[in-house]
XYZ file of C-alpha atoms in Angstrom:
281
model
C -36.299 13.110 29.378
C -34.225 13.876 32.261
C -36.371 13.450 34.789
C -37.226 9.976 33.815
C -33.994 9.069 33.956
C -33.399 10.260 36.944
C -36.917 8.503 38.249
C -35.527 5.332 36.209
C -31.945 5.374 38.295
C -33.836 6.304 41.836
C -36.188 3.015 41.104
C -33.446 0.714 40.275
C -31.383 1.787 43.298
C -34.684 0.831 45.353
C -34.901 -2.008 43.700
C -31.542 -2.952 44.426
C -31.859 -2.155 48.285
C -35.339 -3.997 48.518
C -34.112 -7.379 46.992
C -30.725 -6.841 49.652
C -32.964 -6.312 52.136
C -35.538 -8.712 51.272
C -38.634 -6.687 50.971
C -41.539 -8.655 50.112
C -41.808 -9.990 46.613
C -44.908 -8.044 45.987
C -43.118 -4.464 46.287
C -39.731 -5.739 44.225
C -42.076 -6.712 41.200
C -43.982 -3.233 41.592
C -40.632 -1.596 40.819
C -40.053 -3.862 38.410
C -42.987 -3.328 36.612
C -42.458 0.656 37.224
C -39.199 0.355 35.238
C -40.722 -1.736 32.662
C -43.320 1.084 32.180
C -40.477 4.070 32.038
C -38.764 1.727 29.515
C -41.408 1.075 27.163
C -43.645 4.334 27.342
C -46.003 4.194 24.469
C -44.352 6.085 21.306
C -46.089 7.217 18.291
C -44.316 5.535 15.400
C -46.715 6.291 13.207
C -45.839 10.322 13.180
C -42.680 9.400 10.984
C -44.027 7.442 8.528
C -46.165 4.520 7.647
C -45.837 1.293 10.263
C -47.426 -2.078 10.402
C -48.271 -3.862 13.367
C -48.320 -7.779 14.393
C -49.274 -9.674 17.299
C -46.758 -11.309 19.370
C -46.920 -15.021 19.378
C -46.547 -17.282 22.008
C -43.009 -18.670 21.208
C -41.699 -14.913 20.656
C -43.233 -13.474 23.861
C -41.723 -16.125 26.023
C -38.391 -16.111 24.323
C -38.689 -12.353 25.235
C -39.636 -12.919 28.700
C -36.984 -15.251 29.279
C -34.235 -13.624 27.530
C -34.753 -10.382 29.594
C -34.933 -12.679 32.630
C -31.289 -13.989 31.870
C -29.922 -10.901 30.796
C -30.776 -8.820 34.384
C -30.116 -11.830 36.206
C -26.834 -13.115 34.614
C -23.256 -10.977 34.993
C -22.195 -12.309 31.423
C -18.909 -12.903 30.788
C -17.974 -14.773 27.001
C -14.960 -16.138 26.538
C -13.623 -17.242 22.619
C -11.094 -20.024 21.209
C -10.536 -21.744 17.981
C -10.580 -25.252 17.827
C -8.886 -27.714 14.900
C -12.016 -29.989 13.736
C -9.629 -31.660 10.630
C -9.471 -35.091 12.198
C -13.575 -34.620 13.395
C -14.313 -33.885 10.367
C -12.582 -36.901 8.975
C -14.511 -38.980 11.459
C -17.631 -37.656 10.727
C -17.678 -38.407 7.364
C -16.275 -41.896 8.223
C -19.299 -42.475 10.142
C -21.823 -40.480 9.049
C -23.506 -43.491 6.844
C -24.118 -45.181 10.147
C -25.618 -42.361 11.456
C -28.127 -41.933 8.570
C -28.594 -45.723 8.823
C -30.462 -45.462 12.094
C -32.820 -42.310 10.625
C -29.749 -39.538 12.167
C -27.286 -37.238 10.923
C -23.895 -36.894 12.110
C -23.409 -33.122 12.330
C -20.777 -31.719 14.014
C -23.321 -30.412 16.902
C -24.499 -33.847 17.346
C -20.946 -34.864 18.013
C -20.419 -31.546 20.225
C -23.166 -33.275 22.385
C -21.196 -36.304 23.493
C -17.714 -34.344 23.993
C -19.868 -31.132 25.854
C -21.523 -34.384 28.313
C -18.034 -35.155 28.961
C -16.430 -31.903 29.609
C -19.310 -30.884 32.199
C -18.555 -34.537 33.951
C -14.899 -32.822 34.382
C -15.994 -29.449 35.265
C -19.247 -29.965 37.180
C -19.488 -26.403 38.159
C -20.765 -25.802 34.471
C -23.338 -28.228 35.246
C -24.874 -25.966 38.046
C -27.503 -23.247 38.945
C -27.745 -21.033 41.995
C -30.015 -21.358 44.582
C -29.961 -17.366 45.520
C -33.202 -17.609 47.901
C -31.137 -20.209 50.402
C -27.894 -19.041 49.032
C -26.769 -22.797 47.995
C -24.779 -23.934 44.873
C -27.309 -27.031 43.437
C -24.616 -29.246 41.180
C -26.727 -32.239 38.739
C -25.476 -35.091 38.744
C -27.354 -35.588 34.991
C -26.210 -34.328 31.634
C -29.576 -32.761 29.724
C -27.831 -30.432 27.201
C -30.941 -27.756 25.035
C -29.659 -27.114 21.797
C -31.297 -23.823 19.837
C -33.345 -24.708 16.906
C -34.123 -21.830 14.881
C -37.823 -21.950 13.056
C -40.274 -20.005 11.701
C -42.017 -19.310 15.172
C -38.979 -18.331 17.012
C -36.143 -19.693 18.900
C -36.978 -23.062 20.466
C -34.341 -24.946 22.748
C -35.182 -29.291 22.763
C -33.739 -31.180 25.342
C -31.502 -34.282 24.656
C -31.439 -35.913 27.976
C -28.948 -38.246 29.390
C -26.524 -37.580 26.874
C -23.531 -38.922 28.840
C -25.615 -42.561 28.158
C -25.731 -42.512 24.405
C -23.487 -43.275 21.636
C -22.986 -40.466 18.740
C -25.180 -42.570 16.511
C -27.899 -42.387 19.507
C -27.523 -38.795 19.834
C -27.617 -37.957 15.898
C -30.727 -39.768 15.626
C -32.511 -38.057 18.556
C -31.167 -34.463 17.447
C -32.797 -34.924 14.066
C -36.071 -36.359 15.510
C -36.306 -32.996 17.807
C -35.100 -30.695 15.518
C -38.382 -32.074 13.075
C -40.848 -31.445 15.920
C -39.123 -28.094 16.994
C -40.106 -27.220 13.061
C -43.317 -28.918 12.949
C -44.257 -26.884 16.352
C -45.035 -30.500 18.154
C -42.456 -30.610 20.719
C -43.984 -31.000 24.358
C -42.809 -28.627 27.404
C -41.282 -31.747 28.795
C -39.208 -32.090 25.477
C -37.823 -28.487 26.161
C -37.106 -28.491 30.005
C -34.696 -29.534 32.819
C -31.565 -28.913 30.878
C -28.181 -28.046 32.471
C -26.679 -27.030 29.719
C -27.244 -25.109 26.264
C -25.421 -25.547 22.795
C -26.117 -23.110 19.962
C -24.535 -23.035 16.153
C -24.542 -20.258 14.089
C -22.583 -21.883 11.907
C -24.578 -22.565 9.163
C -25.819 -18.887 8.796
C -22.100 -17.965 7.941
C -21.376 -16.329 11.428
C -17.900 -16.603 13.430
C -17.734 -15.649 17.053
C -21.005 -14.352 18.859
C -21.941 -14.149 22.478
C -25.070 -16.289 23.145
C -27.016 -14.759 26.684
C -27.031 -17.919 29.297
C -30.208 -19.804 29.229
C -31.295 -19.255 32.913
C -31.208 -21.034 35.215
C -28.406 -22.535 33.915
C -24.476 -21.080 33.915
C -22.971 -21.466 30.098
C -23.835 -21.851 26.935
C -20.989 -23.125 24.188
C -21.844 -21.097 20.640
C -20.195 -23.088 17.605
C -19.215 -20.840 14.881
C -18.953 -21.597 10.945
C -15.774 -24.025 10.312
C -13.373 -22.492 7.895
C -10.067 -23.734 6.137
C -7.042 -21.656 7.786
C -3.545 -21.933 6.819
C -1.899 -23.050 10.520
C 1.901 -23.249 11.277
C 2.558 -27.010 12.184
C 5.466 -29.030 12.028
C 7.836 -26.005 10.558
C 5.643 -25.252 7.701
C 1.698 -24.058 7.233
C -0.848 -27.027 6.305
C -4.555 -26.300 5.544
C -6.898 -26.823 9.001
C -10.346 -27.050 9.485
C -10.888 -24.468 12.234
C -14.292 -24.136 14.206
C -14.529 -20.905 16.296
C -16.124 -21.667 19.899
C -17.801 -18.766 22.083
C -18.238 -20.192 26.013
C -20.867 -17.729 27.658
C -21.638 -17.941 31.417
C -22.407 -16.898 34.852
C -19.660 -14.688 36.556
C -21.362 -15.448 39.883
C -20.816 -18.657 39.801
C -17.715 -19.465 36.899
C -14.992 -17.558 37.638
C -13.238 -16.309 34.683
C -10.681 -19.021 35.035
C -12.840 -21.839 35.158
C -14.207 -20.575 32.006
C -11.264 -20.541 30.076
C -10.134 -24.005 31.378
C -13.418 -25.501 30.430
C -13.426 -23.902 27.174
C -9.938 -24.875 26.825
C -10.418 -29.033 27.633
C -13.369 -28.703 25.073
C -10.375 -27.389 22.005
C -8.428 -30.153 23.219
C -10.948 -32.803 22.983
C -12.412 -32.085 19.970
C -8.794 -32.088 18.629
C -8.143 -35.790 19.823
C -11.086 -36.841 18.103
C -9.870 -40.585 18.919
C -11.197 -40.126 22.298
C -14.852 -39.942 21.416
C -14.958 -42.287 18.882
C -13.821 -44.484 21.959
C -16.790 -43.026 23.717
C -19.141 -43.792 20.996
């Protein structure tokens, strides 16, 4: 056991010298693949007790493959905040018939979309990816935000694109029609690429705070939390608030800690001046 962690440390500091140095990209993904071996050597399960085996299927493998992708690549950082959704939540409901109207439903990630679209407008380096082969910065000038859908096949992430362009009635609509193909298993690789940013809620599983892993190639993902009644002090006395927990995940390479909380921090005070996106739409 030793020695194959000492052969596991002596690859990766290899591997870290030949992507410095640029070796070619054939050697780099032989170490690679020489730490995935040491990592997974073949153990037999079955000496402890009974076991049951299943194959992997496609959505699960790739979600693998891509999640271990973002996890080397990224230097995580997660930063958390609370944000009052009393008056949102008042809006919703006043506008939720409208949304149901045109086939939608107004759900507080629906109306995350338009304020998130918003947000990356005012902090475009959110909006990013990096460009590490010719060492550039490449900032979109487009607002495609994935949302998670959780289903029986796995973790799938749709793309509503454009969301700076639609109204929240537009965007509930749209988020209900992908979240039915993302359970059906009929959404098309087109309806699940070229986003710039990710949204994920683990509200309605009961969970709080949580740090989501960045999907690559982008910089952050926002996590949205279950909302729960909190006594908060305002105005000399404590009233009863709706409060949403919000965990901001992203690049350290690229976000600086700073910009993180500042982002995360406009997003709390939007959502709390919920006047401002029903101007929006």
């Amino acid at each position: 056991m030793q020695l194959e962690q000492q052969q596991r440390q002596h690859l990766q500091q290899l591997l870290q010298l030949g992507e410095e140095e640029n070796l070619f990209r054939t050697e780099v993904n032989s170490l690679k693949a020489e730490l995935d071996r040491l990592g997974t050597e073949k153990a037999d399960f079955a000496r402890q007790g009974p076991v049951s085996r299943e194959r992997i299927n496609n959505i699960r493998r790739t979600t693998s493959q891509h999640m271990s992708l973002s996890w080397q690549t990224i230097p995580h950082v997660t930063v958390f905040d609370k944000a009052d959704i009393t008056e949102l939540e008042e809006l919703r409901q006043r506008f939720k018939g409208k949304a149901e109207a045109a086939g939608g439903k107004l759900t507080i990630t629906a109306m995350m979309l338009k304020l998130v679209a918003s947000a990356l407008r005012a902090f475009p380096k959110l909006n990013a990816s990096l460009d590490t082969q010719n060492n550039q910065v490449v900032t979109k000038h487009y607002y495609h935000v994935g949302v998670a859908a959780d289903t029986d096949r796995g973790l799938v992430v749709p793309v509503v694109r454009d969301v700076d362009r639609k109204n929240m009635i537009q965007l509930a609509a749209e988020l209900v029609s992908l979240a039915r193909k993302a359970r059906d298993g009929k959404l098309t690789p087109d309806e699940m690429q070229g986003g710039t940013f990710t949204i994920t809620n683990l509200g309605g599983l009961g969970i709080g705070f949580f740090t989501p892993i960045v999907n690559f190639p982008q910089v952050a993902i926002l996590g949205l939390g279950r909302a729960v009644m909190e006594p908060v002090w305002l105005e000399d006395e404590f009233q009863p608030r709706l409060m949403l927990p919000l965990s901001l995940s992203f690049d350290h390479r690229l976000v600086d800690g700073a910009d993180g909380a500042r982002f995360l921090r406009w997003i709390v005070d939007a959502i709390e001046q919920p006047l401002l996106i029903a101007l929006e739409g």
